[in-house]
XYZ file of C-alpha atoms in Angstrom:
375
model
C 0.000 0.000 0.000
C 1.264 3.431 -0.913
C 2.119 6.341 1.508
C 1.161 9.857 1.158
C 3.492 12.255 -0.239
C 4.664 16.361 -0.004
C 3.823 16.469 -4.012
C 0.474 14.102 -3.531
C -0.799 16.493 -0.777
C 0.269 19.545 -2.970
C -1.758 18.111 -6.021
C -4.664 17.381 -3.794
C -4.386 21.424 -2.589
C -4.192 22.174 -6.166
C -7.215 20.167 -7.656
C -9.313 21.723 -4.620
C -8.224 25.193 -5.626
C -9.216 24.399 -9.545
C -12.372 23.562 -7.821
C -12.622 26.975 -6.406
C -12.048 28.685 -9.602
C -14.503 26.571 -11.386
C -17.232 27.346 -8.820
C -16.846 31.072 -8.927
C -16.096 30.643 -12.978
C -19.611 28.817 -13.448
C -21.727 30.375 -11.083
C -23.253 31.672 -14.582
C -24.111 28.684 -15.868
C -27.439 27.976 -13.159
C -27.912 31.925 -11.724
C -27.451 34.176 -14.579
C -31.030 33.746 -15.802
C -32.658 34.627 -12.464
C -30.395 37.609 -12.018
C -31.114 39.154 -15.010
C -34.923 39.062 -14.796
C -34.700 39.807 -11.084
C -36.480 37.205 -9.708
C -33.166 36.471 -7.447
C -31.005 39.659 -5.703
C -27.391 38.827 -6.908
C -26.141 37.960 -3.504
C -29.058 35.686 -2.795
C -28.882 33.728 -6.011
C -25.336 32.810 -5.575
C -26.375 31.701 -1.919
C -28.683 29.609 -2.803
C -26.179 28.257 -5.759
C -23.474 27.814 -3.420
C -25.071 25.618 -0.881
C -26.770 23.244 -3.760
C -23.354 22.771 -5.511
C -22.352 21.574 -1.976
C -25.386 18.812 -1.808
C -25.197 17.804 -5.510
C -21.557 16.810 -4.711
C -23.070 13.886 -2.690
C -25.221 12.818 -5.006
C -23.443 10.798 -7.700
C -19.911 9.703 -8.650
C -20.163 8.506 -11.891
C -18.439 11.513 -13.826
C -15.471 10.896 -11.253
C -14.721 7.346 -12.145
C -14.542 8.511 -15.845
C -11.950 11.160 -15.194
C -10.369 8.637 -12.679
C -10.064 5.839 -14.450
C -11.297 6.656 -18.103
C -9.628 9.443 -19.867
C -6.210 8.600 -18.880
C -4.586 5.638 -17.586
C -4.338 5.230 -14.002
C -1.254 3.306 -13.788
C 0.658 5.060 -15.934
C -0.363 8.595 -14.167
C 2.075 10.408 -11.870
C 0.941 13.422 -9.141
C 3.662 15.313 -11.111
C 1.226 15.198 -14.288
C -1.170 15.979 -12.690
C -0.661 18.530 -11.154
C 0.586 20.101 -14.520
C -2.700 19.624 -16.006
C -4.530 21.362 -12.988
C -1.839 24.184 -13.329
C -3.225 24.624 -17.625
C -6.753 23.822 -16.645
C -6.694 26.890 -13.666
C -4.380 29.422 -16.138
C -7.505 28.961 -18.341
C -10.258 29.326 -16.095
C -8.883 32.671 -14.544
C -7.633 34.101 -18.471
C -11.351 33.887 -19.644
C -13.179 34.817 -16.520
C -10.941 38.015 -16.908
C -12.743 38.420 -20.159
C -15.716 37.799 -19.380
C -15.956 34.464 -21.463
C -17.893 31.691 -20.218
C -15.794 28.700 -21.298
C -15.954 25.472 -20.015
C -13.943 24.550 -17.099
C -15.104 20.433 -17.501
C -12.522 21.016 -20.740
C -10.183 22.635 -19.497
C -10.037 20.110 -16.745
C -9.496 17.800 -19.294
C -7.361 19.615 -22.208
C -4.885 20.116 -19.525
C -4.920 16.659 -17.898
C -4.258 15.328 -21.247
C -1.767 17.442 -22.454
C 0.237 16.826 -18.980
C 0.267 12.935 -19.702
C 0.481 13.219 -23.037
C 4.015 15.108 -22.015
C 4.570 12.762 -19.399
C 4.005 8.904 -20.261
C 3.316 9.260 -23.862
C -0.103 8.888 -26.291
C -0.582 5.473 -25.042
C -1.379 6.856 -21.618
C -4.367 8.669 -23.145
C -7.544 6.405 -23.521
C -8.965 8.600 -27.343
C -11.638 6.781 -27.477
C -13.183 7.855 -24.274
C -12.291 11.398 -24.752
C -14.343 10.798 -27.990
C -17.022 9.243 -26.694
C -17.819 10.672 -23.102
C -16.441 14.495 -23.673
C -16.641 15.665 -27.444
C -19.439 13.659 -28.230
C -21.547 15.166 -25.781
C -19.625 18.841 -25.823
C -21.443 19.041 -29.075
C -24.562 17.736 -28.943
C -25.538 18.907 -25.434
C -25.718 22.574 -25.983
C -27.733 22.163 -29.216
C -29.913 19.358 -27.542
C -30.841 21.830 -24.313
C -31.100 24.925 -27.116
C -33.661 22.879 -28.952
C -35.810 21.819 -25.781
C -35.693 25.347 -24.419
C -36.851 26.786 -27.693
C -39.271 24.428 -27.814
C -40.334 25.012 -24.037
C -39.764 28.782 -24.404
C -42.596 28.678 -27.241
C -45.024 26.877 -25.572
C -44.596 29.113 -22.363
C -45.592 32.028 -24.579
C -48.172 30.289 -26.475
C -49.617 29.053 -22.918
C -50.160 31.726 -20.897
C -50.920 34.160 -23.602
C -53.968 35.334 -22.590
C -52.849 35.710 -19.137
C -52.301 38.949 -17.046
C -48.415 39.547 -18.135
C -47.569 40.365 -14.144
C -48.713 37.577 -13.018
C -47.557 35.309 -16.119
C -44.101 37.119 -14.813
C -44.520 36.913 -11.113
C -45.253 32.883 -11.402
C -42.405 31.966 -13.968
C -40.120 33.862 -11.323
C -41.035 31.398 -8.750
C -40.615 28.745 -11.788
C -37.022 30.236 -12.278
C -35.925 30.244 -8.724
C -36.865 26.738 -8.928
C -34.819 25.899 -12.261
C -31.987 27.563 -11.297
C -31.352 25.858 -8.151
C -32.357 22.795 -9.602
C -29.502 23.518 -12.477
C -26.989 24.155 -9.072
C -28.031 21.210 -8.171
C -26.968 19.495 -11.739
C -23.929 21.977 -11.378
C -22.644 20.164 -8.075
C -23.502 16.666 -8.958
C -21.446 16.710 -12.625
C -18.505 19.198 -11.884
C -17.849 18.303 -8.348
C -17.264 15.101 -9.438
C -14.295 15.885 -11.625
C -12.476 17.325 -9.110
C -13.092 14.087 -7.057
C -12.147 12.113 -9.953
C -8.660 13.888 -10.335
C -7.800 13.708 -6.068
C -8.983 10.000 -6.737
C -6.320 9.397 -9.552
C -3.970 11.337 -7.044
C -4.334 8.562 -4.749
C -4.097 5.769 -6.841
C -1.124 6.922 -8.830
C 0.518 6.865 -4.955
C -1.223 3.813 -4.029
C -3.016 5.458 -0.959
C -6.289 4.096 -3.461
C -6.673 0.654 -5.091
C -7.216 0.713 -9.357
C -10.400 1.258 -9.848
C -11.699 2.445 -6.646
C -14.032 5.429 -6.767
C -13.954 8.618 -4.391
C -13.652 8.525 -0.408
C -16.322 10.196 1.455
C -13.864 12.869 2.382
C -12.790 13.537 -1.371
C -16.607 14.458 -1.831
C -17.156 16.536 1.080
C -14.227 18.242 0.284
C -15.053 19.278 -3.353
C -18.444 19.945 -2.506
C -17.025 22.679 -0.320
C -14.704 24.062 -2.587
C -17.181 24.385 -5.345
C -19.753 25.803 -3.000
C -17.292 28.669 -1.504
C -16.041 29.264 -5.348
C -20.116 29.612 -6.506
C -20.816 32.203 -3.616
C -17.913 34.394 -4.373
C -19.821 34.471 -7.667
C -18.478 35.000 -11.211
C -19.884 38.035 -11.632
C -18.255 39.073 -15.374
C -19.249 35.893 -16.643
C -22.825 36.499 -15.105
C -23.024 39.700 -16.744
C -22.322 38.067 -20.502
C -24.449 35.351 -19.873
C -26.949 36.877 -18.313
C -27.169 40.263 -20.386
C -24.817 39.307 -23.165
C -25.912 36.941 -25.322
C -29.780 37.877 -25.383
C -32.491 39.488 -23.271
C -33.587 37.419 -20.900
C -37.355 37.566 -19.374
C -39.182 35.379 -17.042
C -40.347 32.345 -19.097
C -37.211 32.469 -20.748
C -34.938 32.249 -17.517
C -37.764 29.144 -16.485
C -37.707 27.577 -20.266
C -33.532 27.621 -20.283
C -33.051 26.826 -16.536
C -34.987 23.704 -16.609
C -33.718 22.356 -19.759
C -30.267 23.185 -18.694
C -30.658 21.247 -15.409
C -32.881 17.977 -17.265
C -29.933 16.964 -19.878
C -27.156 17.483 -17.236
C -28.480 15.457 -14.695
C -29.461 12.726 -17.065
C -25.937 13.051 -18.215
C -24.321 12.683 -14.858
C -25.788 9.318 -14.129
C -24.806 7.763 -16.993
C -20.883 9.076 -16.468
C -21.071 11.428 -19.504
C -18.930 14.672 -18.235
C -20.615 17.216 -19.781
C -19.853 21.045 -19.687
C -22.382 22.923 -17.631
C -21.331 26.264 -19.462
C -22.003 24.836 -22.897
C -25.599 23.265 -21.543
C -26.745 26.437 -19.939
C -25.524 28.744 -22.781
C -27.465 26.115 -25.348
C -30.642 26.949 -23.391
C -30.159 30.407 -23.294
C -29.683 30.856 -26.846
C -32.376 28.099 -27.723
C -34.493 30.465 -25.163
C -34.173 33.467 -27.107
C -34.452 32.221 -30.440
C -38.058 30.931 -28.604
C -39.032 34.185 -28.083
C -40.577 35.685 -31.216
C -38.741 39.473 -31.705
C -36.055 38.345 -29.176
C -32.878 39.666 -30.341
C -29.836 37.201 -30.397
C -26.270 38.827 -30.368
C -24.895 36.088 -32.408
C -21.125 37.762 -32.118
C -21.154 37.354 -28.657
C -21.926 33.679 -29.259
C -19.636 33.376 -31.686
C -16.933 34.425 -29.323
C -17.846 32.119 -27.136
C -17.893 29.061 -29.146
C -14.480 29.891 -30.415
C -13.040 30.319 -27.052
C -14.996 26.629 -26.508
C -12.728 25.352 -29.213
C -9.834 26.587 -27.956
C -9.962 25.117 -24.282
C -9.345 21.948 -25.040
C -6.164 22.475 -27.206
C -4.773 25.799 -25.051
C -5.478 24.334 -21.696
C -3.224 20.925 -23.075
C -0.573 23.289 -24.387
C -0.211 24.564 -21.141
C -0.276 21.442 -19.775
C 1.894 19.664 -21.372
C 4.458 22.813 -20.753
C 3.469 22.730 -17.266
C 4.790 18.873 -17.178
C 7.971 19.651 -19.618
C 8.990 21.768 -16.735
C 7.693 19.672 -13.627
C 9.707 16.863 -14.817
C 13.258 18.549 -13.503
C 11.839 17.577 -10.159
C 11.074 20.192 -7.021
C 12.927 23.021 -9.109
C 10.334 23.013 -11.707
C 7.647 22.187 -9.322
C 8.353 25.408 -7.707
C 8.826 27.304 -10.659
C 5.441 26.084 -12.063
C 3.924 27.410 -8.662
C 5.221 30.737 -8.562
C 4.132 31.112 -12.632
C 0.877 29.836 -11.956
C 0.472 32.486 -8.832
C 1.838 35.308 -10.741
C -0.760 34.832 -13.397
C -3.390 34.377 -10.447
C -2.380 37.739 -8.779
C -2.302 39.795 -11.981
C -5.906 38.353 -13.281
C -6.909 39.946 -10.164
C -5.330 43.263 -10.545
C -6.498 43.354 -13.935
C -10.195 42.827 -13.273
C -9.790 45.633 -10.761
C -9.235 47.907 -13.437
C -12.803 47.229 -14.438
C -14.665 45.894 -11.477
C -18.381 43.346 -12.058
C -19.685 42.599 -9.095
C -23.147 42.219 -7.237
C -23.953 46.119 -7.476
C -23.045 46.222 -11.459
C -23.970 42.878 -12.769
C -27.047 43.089 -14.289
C -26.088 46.336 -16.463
C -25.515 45.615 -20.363
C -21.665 46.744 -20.553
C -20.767 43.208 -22.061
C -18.897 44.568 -25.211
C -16.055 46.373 -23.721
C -14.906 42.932 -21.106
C -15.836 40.944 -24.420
C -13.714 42.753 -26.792
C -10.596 42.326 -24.543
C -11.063 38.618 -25.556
């Protein structure tokens, strides 16, 4: 049986920190909606996020056994690679939150994994077809899947309650939203928890702490559930603002139509291990919402960005990656030279935003262009 290790309890700090930065980086992704129509306060919707991603964490562990013992193989896996690939997969997170951009953070979870043991052990270490099948796959069909059943829902919301009195149509898909959102934290906990979990559990096996195959300790979960849930009620307030403002205008039956399609494909997906992106589902609904809508107006360059910064995770996040690893390989040296890089571009992300502050007070205004344009 394997021992714990200074680099295996460094990787662990490190995978719970990427699960920090994707918390506060998708916070978007189930509370944008019910921000911008008002039928949450900023601070309360992230609340409300923050302790559901914590309970979704316990919920399923499916999407971790992929990442543990799918994408990559286990035996061939070092701490030192992966910590590399957290190192590209966090650079990425905090470059597009600067911007605004809501990428995925599933993808760069797994661009930089792959690029660090592609660096490390080689392209036989790298299991293709399950990238394939359970993460590119589904990273295109499950935005257009939960665009087409929010359009479709969007319509009928419309088309039913059309003859209604349009404040209280409002007022009762505002309860509906509250509703959808948190149950799309809820989704949001139970898939990208996980892949945090799944990365601390191919820690431990690489170390032998954890047998082959074994899934996460109750400790793992509880653990990412609380980094998640802390990174969600910081709130990702830029990439609220795009999402939220950016990409169309949002209204009550909209927020309800995209929140609960959002929230139906990516729980479905969770139990049957596919690790889908909970940016690209909830930005699918949105858009499918708006196209819904008749007269809604789309802002189809701001989606455009976006899905060209979705193309790029993958391949950027590996790049870094598999640099990360190049350097991590000349032992603590590198280690601690890929630490103080990876802080320096943490500490000047945040000076940078400063120079432009989003937060609760300014979300929901429609300055998107200008944090957009930077991208």
């Amino acid at each position: 049986m394997g021992h714990w290790t200074f680099l295996a309890v460094t990787v662990v700090i490190t995978a719970l920190a990427f699960d920090f930065t994707n918390g506060f980086h998708d916070t978007a992704t189930a509370m944008a909606a019910p921000i911008a129509t008002g039928a949450l306060s900023p601070k309360m919707a992230v609340t409300i996020s923050g302790v559901l991603n914590l309970v979704g964490a316990f919920l399923s562990t499916e999407v971790a056994k992929t990442i543990s013992g799918g994408i990559v193989d286990d035996s061939l896996v070092t701490p030192t690679m992966i910590f590399a690939g957290l190192v590209g997969a966090i650079t990425w997170n905090l470059l597009t939150w600067l911007v605004g951009l809501p990428s995925s953070s599933s993808h760069a979870l797994f661009g930089g994994l792959i690029g660090a043991v592609l660096v490390g052990a080689g392209t036989g270490a790298v299991n293709f077809d399950t990238v394939v099948e359970k993460i590119l796959v589904p990273a295109v069909a499950s935005p257009v899947l939960a665009g087409v059943v929010a359009l479709i829902a969007t319509f009928l919301a419309y088309t039913i309650t059309r003859r209604g009195r349009e404040r209280e149509v409002d007022r009762g898909f505002r309860l509906g939203q509250v509703a959808s959102a948190s149950l799309l934290s809820l989704a949001h906990g139970t898939n990208d928890a996980q892949k945090t979990m799944g990365v601390i559990t191919l820690t431990l096996i690489s170390v032998g702490v954890l047998k082959p195959g074994s899934g996460p300790p109750v400790w793992v979960i509880a653990s990412a559930g609380l980094a998640i849930a802390l990174g969600t009620y910081v709130g990702g307030w830029r990439i609220i603002r795009t999402m939220g403002k950016g990409l169309t205008d949002i209204r009550s039956p909209q927020g309800f139509a995209a929140g609960t399609s959002a929230a139906t494909v990516i729980l479905a997906s969770s139990h049957l291990g596919f690790a889908l992106s909970t940016t690209h589902v909830s930005s699918g609904g949105i858009l499918g919402a708006g196209l819904g809508r008749r007269l809604a107006e789309v802002r189809w360059s701001i989606a455009g960005r976006m899905a060209l910064a979705w193309v790029f995770t993958l391949p950027a996040a590996a790049l870094v990656g598999g640099v990360s690893a190049a350097v991590a390989k000349q032992g603590t040296p590198g280690i601690i030279v890929i630490c103080a890089v990876a802080i320096a571009i943490a500490v000047a992300a945040y000076a940078l935003s400063r120079r432009n502050p989003v937060d609760a007070a300014n979300v929901t205004t429609a300055e998107t262009a200008p944090v957009l344009t930077a991208a």
